[in-house]
PDB file of C-alpha atoms in Angstrom:
ATOM      1  CA  MET A   1      -0.072  43.468 -33.345  1.00  0.00           C
ATOM      2  CA  ASP A   2      -0.219  42.647 -29.616  1.00  0.00           C
ATOM      3  CA  LYS A   3      -1.762  46.047 -28.887  1.00  0.00           C
ATOM      4  CA  LEU A   4      -4.682  45.154 -31.133  1.00  0.00           C
ATOM      5  CA  ARG A   5      -5.546  42.046 -29.083  1.00  0.00           C
ATOM      6  CA  ASN A   6      -8.035  44.116 -27.089  1.00  0.00           C
ATOM      7  CA  TYR A   7     -10.173  43.987 -30.229  1.00  0.00           C
ATOM      8  CA  ASP A   8     -10.225  40.203 -30.560  1.00  0.00           C
ATOM      9  CA  VAL A   9     -13.662  38.622 -30.622  1.00  0.00           C
ATOM     10  CA  SER A  10     -13.284  35.156 -29.143  1.00  0.00           C
ATOM     11  CA  PHE A  11     -15.822  32.805 -30.700  1.00  0.00           C
ATOM     12  CA  SER A  12     -14.507  29.390 -29.661  1.00  0.00           C
ATOM     13  CA  GLY A  13     -16.451  29.173 -26.389  1.00  0.00           C
ATOM     14  CA  LEU A  14     -19.650  30.697 -27.738  1.00  0.00           C
ATOM     15  CA  LYS A  15     -22.764  28.755 -28.630  1.00  0.00           C
ATOM     16  CA  ASN A  16     -24.235  29.026 -32.097  1.00  0.00           C
ATOM     17  CA  GLY A  17     -26.455  32.087 -32.305  1.00  0.00           C
ATOM     18  CA  LYS A  18     -26.255  35.846 -31.862  1.00  0.00           C
ATOM     19  CA  HIS A  19     -23.753  37.648 -29.634  1.00  0.00           C
ATOM     20  CA  GLU A  20     -22.888  41.323 -29.124  1.00  0.00           C
ATOM     21  CA  PHE A  21     -19.601  43.022 -28.261  1.00  0.00           C
ATOM     22  CA  LYS A  22     -19.014  46.714 -27.560  1.00  0.00           C
ATOM     23  CA  PHE A  23     -15.787  48.690 -27.989  1.00  0.00           C
ATOM     24  CA  GLU A  24     -15.111  52.297 -26.937  1.00  0.00           C
ATOM     25  CA  ILE A  25     -13.031  53.974 -29.643  1.00  0.00           C
ATOM     26  CA  ASP A  26     -10.947  57.066 -28.876  1.00  0.00           C
ATOM     27  CA  LYS A  27      -7.645  58.583 -30.023  1.00  0.00           C
ATOM     28  CA  THR A  28      -5.587  55.781 -28.428  1.00  0.00           C
ATOM     29  CA  PHE A  29      -7.252  53.309 -30.805  1.00  0.00           C
ATOM     30  CA  PHE A  30      -6.154  55.312 -33.851  1.00  0.00           C
ATOM     31  CA  GLN A  31      -2.628  55.649 -32.476  1.00  0.00           C
ATOM     32  CA  LEU A  32      -2.305  51.867 -32.883  1.00  0.00           C
ATOM     33  CA  PHE A  33      -2.293  52.417 -36.642  1.00  0.00           C
ATOM     34  CA  ASP A  34       0.666  54.057 -38.358  1.00  0.00           C
ATOM     35  CA  THR A  35      -1.383  56.558 -40.352  1.00  0.00           C
ATOM     36  CA  GLU A  36      -2.185  60.199 -39.866  1.00  0.00           C
ATOM     37  CA  GLN A  37      -5.847  60.938 -39.231  1.00  0.00           C
ATOM     38  CA  GLU A  38      -7.883  63.723 -40.838  1.00  0.00           C
ATOM     39  CA  PHE A  39      -9.804  64.170 -37.604  1.00  0.00           C
ATOM     40  CA  THR A  40      -9.237  64.685 -33.897  1.00  0.00           C
ATOM     41  CA  ASN A  41     -11.012  63.872 -30.657  1.00  0.00           C
ATOM     42  CA  PRO A  42     -12.904  60.737 -31.741  1.00  0.00           C
ATOM     43  CA  LYS A  43     -15.707  59.641 -29.410  1.00  0.00           C
ATOM     44  CA  ILE A  44     -17.047  56.511 -31.018  1.00  0.00           C
ATOM     45  CA  VAL A  45     -18.760  53.335 -29.907  1.00  0.00           C
ATOM     46  CA  ALA A  46     -18.353  50.238 -32.072  1.00  0.00           C
ATOM     47  CA  HIS A  47     -21.031  47.573 -31.721  1.00  0.00           C
ATOM     48  CA  VAL A  48     -19.941  44.221 -33.093  1.00  0.00           C
ATOM     49  CA  PHE A  49     -22.762  41.771 -33.681  1.00  0.00           C
ATOM     50  CA  LEU A  50     -21.675  38.187 -34.233  1.00  0.00           C
ATOM     51  CA  GLU A  51     -23.937  35.414 -35.426  1.00  0.00           C
ATOM     52  CA  LYS A  52     -22.089  32.159 -35.003  1.00  0.00           C
ATOM     53  CA  HIS A  53     -22.934  29.248 -37.278  1.00  0.00           C
ATOM     54  CA  THR A  54     -21.330  25.825 -37.380  1.00  0.00           C
ATOM     55  CA  THR A  55     -19.220  26.476 -40.476  1.00  0.00           C
ATOM     56  CA  PHE A  56     -18.962  30.277 -40.643  1.00  0.00           C
ATOM     57  CA  LEU A  57     -19.373  33.548 -38.719  1.00  0.00           C
ATOM     58  CA  GLU A  58     -21.446  36.590 -39.653  1.00  0.00           C
ATOM     59  CA  PHE A  59     -20.249  39.967 -38.374  1.00  0.00           C
ATOM     60  CA  VAL A  60     -22.129  43.263 -38.468  1.00  0.00           C
ATOM     61  CA  ILE A  61     -19.999  46.164 -37.249  1.00  0.00           C
ATOM     62  CA  LYS A  62     -21.768  49.443 -36.502  1.00  0.00           C
ATOM     63  CA  VAL A  63     -19.905  52.587 -35.491  1.00  0.00           C
ATOM     64  CA  ASP A  64     -21.646  55.579 -33.981  1.00  0.00           C
ATOM     65  CA  GLY A  65     -20.214  58.757 -32.479  1.00  0.00           C
ATOM     66  CA  THR A  66     -18.478  62.006 -33.389  1.00  0.00           C
ATOM     67  CA  VAL A  67     -15.097  63.261 -34.554  1.00  0.00           C
ATOM     68  CA  GLU A  68     -13.727  66.793 -34.837  1.00  0.00           C
ATOM     69  CA  LEU A  69     -12.989  67.958 -38.370  1.00  0.00           C
ATOM     70  CA  ILE A  70     -11.537  71.195 -39.708  1.00  0.00           C
ATOM     71  CA  CYS A  71     -13.774  72.995 -42.181  1.00  0.00           C
ATOM     72  CA  ASP A  72     -12.256  73.314 -45.657  1.00  0.00           C
ATOM     73  CA  ILE A  73     -13.821  76.758 -46.075  1.00  0.00           C
ATOM     74  CA  THR A  74     -13.556  78.520 -42.716  1.00  0.00           C
ATOM     75  CA  ASN A  75     -10.761  76.493 -41.092  1.00  0.00           C
ATOM     76  CA  ASP A  76     -12.944  76.197 -37.960  1.00  0.00           C
ATOM     77  CA  GLU A  77     -13.262  72.967 -35.998  1.00  0.00           C
ATOM     78  CA  PHE A  78     -16.647  71.285 -35.863  1.00  0.00           C
ATOM     79  CA  ASP A  79     -18.120  68.002 -34.636  1.00  0.00           C
ATOM     80  CA  HIS A  80     -19.055  65.588 -37.403  1.00  0.00           C
ATOM     81  CA  PRO A  81     -21.303  62.584 -36.738  1.00  0.00           C
ATOM     82  CA  VAL A  82     -19.856  59.181 -37.556  1.00  0.00           C
ATOM     83  CA  GLU A  83     -22.332  56.468 -38.459  1.00  0.00           C
ATOM     84  CA  ASN A  84     -21.593  53.452 -40.591  1.00  0.00           C
ATOM     85  CA  GLU A  85     -22.244  49.734 -40.792  1.00  0.00           C
ATOM     86  CA  ILE A  86     -20.430  46.932 -42.564  1.00  0.00           C
ATOM     87  CA  LYS A  87     -21.234  43.236 -42.874  1.00  0.00           C
ATOM     88  CA  ILE A  88     -18.552  40.577 -43.161  1.00  0.00           C
ATOM     89  CA  LEU A  89     -18.702  36.800 -43.482  1.00  0.00           C
ATOM     90  CA  VAL A  90     -15.837  34.848 -41.953  1.00  0.00           C
ATOM     91  CA  HIS A  91     -15.196  31.367 -43.306  1.00  0.00           C
ATOM     92  CA  PHE A  92     -12.737  28.799 -42.052  1.00  0.00           C
ATOM     93  CA  GLY A  93      -9.981  27.581 -44.358  1.00  0.00           C
ATOM     94  CA  GLU A  94      -6.310  26.734 -44.472  1.00  0.00           C
ATOM     95  CA  GLU A  95      -4.839  30.251 -44.261  1.00  0.00           C
ATOM     96  CA  TYR A  96      -5.852  33.865 -43.791  1.00  0.00           C
ATOM     97  CA  ASP A  97      -7.287  35.503 -46.935  1.00  0.00           C
ATOM     98  CA  ASP A  98      -8.994  38.890 -47.089  1.00  0.00           C
ATOM     99  CA  SER A  99      -8.829  39.398 -50.859  1.00  0.00           C
ATOM    100  CA  ASN A 100     -12.648  39.417 -51.088  1.00  0.00           C
ATOM    101  CA  GLU A 101     -14.101  42.522 -49.431  1.00  0.00           C
ATOM    102  CA  ASP A 102     -17.214  40.742 -48.129  1.00  0.00           C
ATOM    103  CA  VAL A 103     -15.742  37.366 -47.141  1.00  0.00           C
ATOM    104  CA  ILE A 104     -12.664  36.775 -45.016  1.00  0.00           C
ATOM    105  CA  THR A 105     -11.102  33.346 -44.624  1.00  0.00           C
ATOM    106  CA  ILE A 106      -9.267  32.559 -41.401  1.00  0.00           C
ATOM    107  CA  PRO A 107      -7.380  29.395 -40.415  1.00  0.00           C
ATOM    108  CA  ALA A 108      -9.631  26.702 -38.965  1.00  0.00           C
ATOM    109  CA  SER A 109      -7.324  26.573 -35.926  1.00  0.00           C
ATOM    110  CA  ASP A 110      -8.125  30.211 -34.928  1.00  0.00           C
ATOM    111  CA  HIS A 111     -10.280  30.768 -31.857  1.00  0.00           C
ATOM    112  CA  ALA A 112     -10.719  34.537 -32.144  1.00  0.00           C
ATOM    113  CA  PHE A 113     -11.176  37.123 -34.875  1.00  0.00           C
ATOM    114  CA  ASN A 114      -9.635  40.596 -34.602  1.00  0.00           C
ATOM    115  CA  VAL A 115     -12.054  43.364 -35.621  1.00  0.00           C
ATOM    116  CA  ALA A 116      -9.685  46.352 -35.151  1.00  0.00           C
ATOM    117  CA  GLN A 117      -8.939  46.805 -38.865  1.00  0.00           C
ATOM    118  CA  LEU A 118     -12.636  46.559 -39.743  1.00  0.00           C
ATOM    119  CA  ILE A 119     -13.564  49.159 -37.115  1.00  0.00           C
ATOM    120  CA  TYR A 120     -10.778  51.423 -38.385  1.00  0.00           C
ATOM    121  CA  GLU A 121     -11.965  51.125 -42.006  1.00  0.00           C
ATOM    122  CA  ASN A 122     -15.578  51.623 -40.930  1.00  0.00           C
ATOM    123  CA  VAL A 123     -14.718  54.951 -39.260  1.00  0.00           C
ATOM    124  CA  GLN A 124     -12.524  56.085 -42.169  1.00  0.00           C
ATOM    125  CA  LEU A 125     -15.382  55.463 -44.600  1.00  0.00           C
ATOM    126  CA  SER A 126     -17.553  57.812 -42.535  1.00  0.00           C
ATOM    127  CA  ILE A 127     -15.251  60.813 -43.000  1.00  0.00           C
ATOM    128  CA  PRO A 128     -16.399  63.013 -45.917  1.00  0.00           C
ATOM    129  CA  MET A 129     -14.034  64.158 -48.660  1.00  0.00           C
ATOM    130  CA  LYS A 130     -15.337  67.721 -48.400  1.00  0.00           C
ATOM    131  CA  LYS A 131     -15.348  68.893 -44.829  1.00  0.00           C
ATOM    132  CA  ILE A 132     -17.833  71.754 -44.592  1.00  0.00           C
ATOM    133  CA  SER A 133     -18.959  73.018 -41.204  1.00  0.00           C
ATOM    134  CA  PRO A 134     -22.706  73.242 -40.620  1.00  0.00           C
ATOM    135  CA  ASN A 135     -22.003  76.813 -39.437  1.00  0.00           C
ATOM    136  CA  VAL A 136     -20.966  77.967 -42.943  1.00  0.00           C
ATOM    137  CA  SER A 137     -23.569  80.461 -44.153  1.00  0.00           C
ATOM    138  CA  ASP A 138     -25.281  80.365 -47.521  1.00  0.00           C
ATOM    139  CA  ASP A 139     -23.674  83.731 -48.301  1.00  0.00           C
ATOM    140  CA  ASP A 140     -20.203  82.234 -47.813  1.00  0.00           C
ATOM    141  CA  LEU A 141     -21.054  79.325 -50.114  1.00  0.00           C
ATOM    142  CA  GLU A 142     -22.458  81.699 -52.736  1.00  0.00           C
ATOM    143  CA  ILE A 143     -19.269  83.810 -52.697  1.00  0.00           C
ATOM    144  CA  LEU A 144     -17.173  80.656 -52.927  1.00  0.00           C
ATOM    145  CA  ASN A 145     -19.161  79.433 -55.957  1.00  0.00           C
ATOM    146  CA  LYS A 146     -18.864  82.853 -57.605  1.00  0.00           C
ATOM    147  CA  PHE A 147     -15.067  82.754 -57.510  1.00  0.00           C
ATOM    148  CA  SER A 148     -14.616  79.021 -58.130  1.00  0.00           C
ATOM    149  CA  PRO A 149     -13.262  77.979 -61.519  1.00  0.00           C
ATOM    150  CA  LYS A 150     -15.973  76.935 -63.928  1.00  0.00           C
ATOM    151  CA  ASP A 151     -15.853  73.951 -66.245  1.00  0.00           C
ATOM    152  CA  ILE A 152     -14.955  75.152 -69.708  1.00  0.00           C
ATOM    153  CA  GLU A 153     -16.281  73.145 -72.596  1.00  0.00           C
ATOM    154  CA  GLU A 154     -13.914  73.005 -75.509  1.00  0.00           C
ATOM    155  CA  PRO A 155     -15.317  72.863 -79.022  1.00  0.00           C
ATOM    156  CA  GLU A 156     -15.266  69.404 -80.535  1.00  0.00           C
ATOM    157  CA  GLU A 157     -13.325  70.599 -83.574  1.00  0.00           C
ATOM    158  CA  GLU A 158     -10.276  71.322 -81.442  1.00  0.00           C
ATOM    159  CA  GLU A 159     -10.369  67.812 -80.013  1.00  0.00           C
ATOM    160  CA  LYS A 160     -10.041  66.329 -83.481  1.00  0.00           C
ATOM    161  CA  HIS A 161      -6.321  66.661 -83.904  1.00  0.00           C
ATOM    162  CA  GLU A 162      -4.198  64.446 -86.052  1.00  0.00           C
ATOM    163  CA  SER A 163      -4.854  60.882 -85.023  1.00  0.00           C
ATOM    164  CA  ASP A 164      -2.449  58.010 -85.007  1.00  0.00           C
ATOM    165  CA  PRO A 165      -3.068  55.683 -88.003  1.00  0.00           C
ATOM    166  CA  ARG A 166      -2.709  52.657 -85.708  1.00  0.00           C
ATOM    167  CA  TRP A 167      -5.721  53.842 -83.661  1.00  0.00           C
ATOM    168  CA  ASP A 168      -7.684  54.504 -86.848  1.00  0.00           C
ATOM    169  CA  ALA A 169      -7.082  50.912 -87.945  1.00  0.00           C
ATOM    170  CA  LEU A 170      -8.281  49.635 -84.567  1.00  0.00           C
ATOM    171  CA  ARG A 171     -11.413  51.821 -84.748  1.00  0.00           C
ATOM    172  CA  LYS A 172     -12.220  50.340 -88.180  1.00  0.00           C
ATOM    173  CA  LEU A 173     -11.980  46.830 -86.720  1.00  0.00           C
ATOM    174  CA  LYS A 174     -14.264  47.854 -83.852  1.00  0.00           C
ATOM    175  CA  ASP A 175     -16.801  49.457 -86.220  1.00  0.00           C
ATOM    176  CA  ASN A 176     -16.939  46.285 -88.335  1.00  0.00           C
ATOM    177  CA  ASN A 177     -18.115  44.274 -85.310  1.00  0.00           C
TER     178      ASN A 177
END
């Protein structure tokens, strides 16, 4: 966790109001996490906007840059833009709690908040499930669609197989309500 200290946002000496922090994100950042990445060569800038209030902190984390992805169709590498923004409220309490996705509670004794995990998640959310290069031609996509398996609709009669009498009894109870 000591390696992630470079991503601490110290708020204890700051006045109430708006503050901005900037982090350069590259492959060394992602090496701090013990997961394999679906991309290479990240060139990302993370802007962390903090609005400090007396009893809580508001964070807006924006990531902007590019990563290299491998096209699912052509297997060629291509640059994919990364742009995303998340908003988090940080409240002070007795112990750390991040069970709510929009509100994080940190101990009242803390003087800094680490944004590394939030930056990491922000970038990961920007990576598409289907990685298709912008250089893929319409002809290639048409051929791919032609040979892709189609959804086959089964007749409803085949779906009506012998049902369990326990489920039938439950359906009757549901229908009565």
